[in-house]
Amino acid sequence: QAKHLGTHGVSLHDPSMIDQRRADAQLGEELADAVANDELTVLYQPLVDLADGRPLGVEALVRWEHPYLGTVSPTRFIPIAERTGVIGAIGMAVLETACRQLVAWDAGLYVSVNLSPRQLSEPSLVQEVLAVLTRTGMDPANLVLEITESALVDDRTAIDMLAAFRSHGIRIAVDDFGTGYSSLHYLTRLPIDILKIDRSFVAELNGTPEGAGIADAILRLSQALHLTTVAEGIETTAQAAELRELGCVIGQGYLFAKPLPADEVLSVLLPSSPS
Ligand code: C2E
Ligand code: MG
Ligand code: MG
Ligand code: MG
């Protein structure tokens, strides 16, 4: 049935594929200037204590305010930025913005910033991150770097880099945990502090042992390894309650707040504080 398959198993004659590639190439070119043109914005999503809803930190999530396409999602442009290499500049811009913001808030929060696998292959990354902390006056203890499991499998250089971050007091979180391919044995040897339970496992919670299976297993593993666990994508009070009962301490999701512009964060997080 498949005709004219290209080397990547994609039909060369599928017009939607060609349109997609053209659009990607176009976005890739525009993305190269997005940082300089100040088109990237950073939203902040609260990370809360599941016991009492108290905000502990925020995750920095980038958006691209494209001149005529409007807001472009990171799920659309981060993979392109990875391919073109501009992810390095984007990642550092997000980090610097987030650190400045956190220092300005001075609200006792920490900030969690996503790192792409490609950034971990840049030997100067640790020095660059430390330079941002110095420039912004940010305490390394208030920074968490999020990486995905797949970035770490069998990559000695990346693992050494994480160890270097930790030696400076920066914490490391494994994002979307449970969706990658790392073996459990391997996990015990990674220099990490936090596991983030992927939201697909939170979505399975339904009050039954079967529904809780994976989240429960990750929480027990996390406890055994003395790691902190964060549950992503919490949308209902029932999910929050079940996670709390399973022993999860920190939660993130639309139930608490969507990713917010910087100027809305304090009023949502700390309603009692003067605004
Ligand atoms: P992530 O790091 O796993 O971030 C969590 C994503 O889940 C965010 O999507 C957030 O808006 C979304 N989310 C949070 N709570 C809920 C919920 O209750 N329900 C649902 N359905 N979704 C929820 P977002 O902001 O679109 O970011 C998508 C991904 O893009 C991130 O996934 C991360 O992998 C990547 N990303 C975002 N910002 C950056 C960045 O600055 N650098 C890098 N390298 N990647 C980034
Ligand atoms: Mg993340
Ligand atoms: Mg995540
Ligand atoms: Mg995720």
mmCIF file of N, CA and C in Angstrom, residues 23 79 91 102 107 112 117 136 139 196 225:
data_model
loop_
_atom_site.group_PDB
_atom_site.id
_atom_site.type_symbol
_atom_site.label_atom_id
_atom_site.label_comp_id
_atom_site.label_asym_id
_atom_site.label_seq_id
_atom_site.Cartn_x
_atom_site.Cartn_y
_atom_site.Cartn_z
ATOM 1 N N ALA A 23 7.465 24.135 6.675
ATOM 2 C CA ALA A 23 7.099 24.944 7.845
ATOM 3 C C ALA A 23 8.186 24.851 8.912
ATOM 4 N N PRO A 79 11.874 20.915 19.544
ATOM 5 C CA PRO A 79 12.537 19.907 18.699
ATOM 6 C C PRO A 79 13.268 20.527 17.503
ATOM 7 N N GLY A 91 17.944 28.013 25.701
ATOM 8 C CA GLY A 91 18.045 27.467 27.056
ATOM 9 C C GLY A 91 18.693 28.447 28.023
ATOM 10 N N LEU A 102 13.222 35.020 39.802
ATOM 11 C CA LEU A 102 13.162 34.414 41.134
ATOM 12 C C LEU A 102 13.819 35.304 42.180
ATOM 13 N N ALA A 107 10.716 35.337 47.182
ATOM 14 C CA ALA A 107 9.549 34.782 47.878
ATOM 15 C C ALA A 107 9.819 33.409 48.484
ATOM 16 N N SER A 112 12.512 25.540 38.624
ATOM 17 C CA SER A 112 12.907 24.347 37.912
ATOM 18 C C SER A 112 12.974 24.709 36.426
ATOM 19 N N PRO A 117 18.557 17.586 25.883
ATOM 20 C CA PRO A 117 19.695 16.670 25.768
ATOM 21 C C PRO A 117 20.879 17.335 25.052
ATOM 22 N N THR A 136 23.084 36.928 38.183
ATOM 23 C CA THR A 136 21.736 37.254 38.652
ATOM 24 C C THR A 136 21.640 37.263 40.177
ATOM 25 N N ASP A 139 20.872 32.015 44.297
ATOM 26 C CA ASP A 139 21.420 30.951 45.139
ATOM 27 C C ASP A 139 21.255 29.613 44.400
ATOM 28 N N LYS A 196 10.202 13.199 38.536
ATOM 29 C CA LYS A 196 8.893 13.760 38.208
ATOM 30 C C LYS A 196 8.060 12.683 37.520
ATOM 31 N N LEU A 225 15.431 5.225 47.089
ATOM 32 C CA LEU A 225 16.653 5.889 46.617
ATOM 33 C C LEU A 225 16.834 7.266 47.262
#
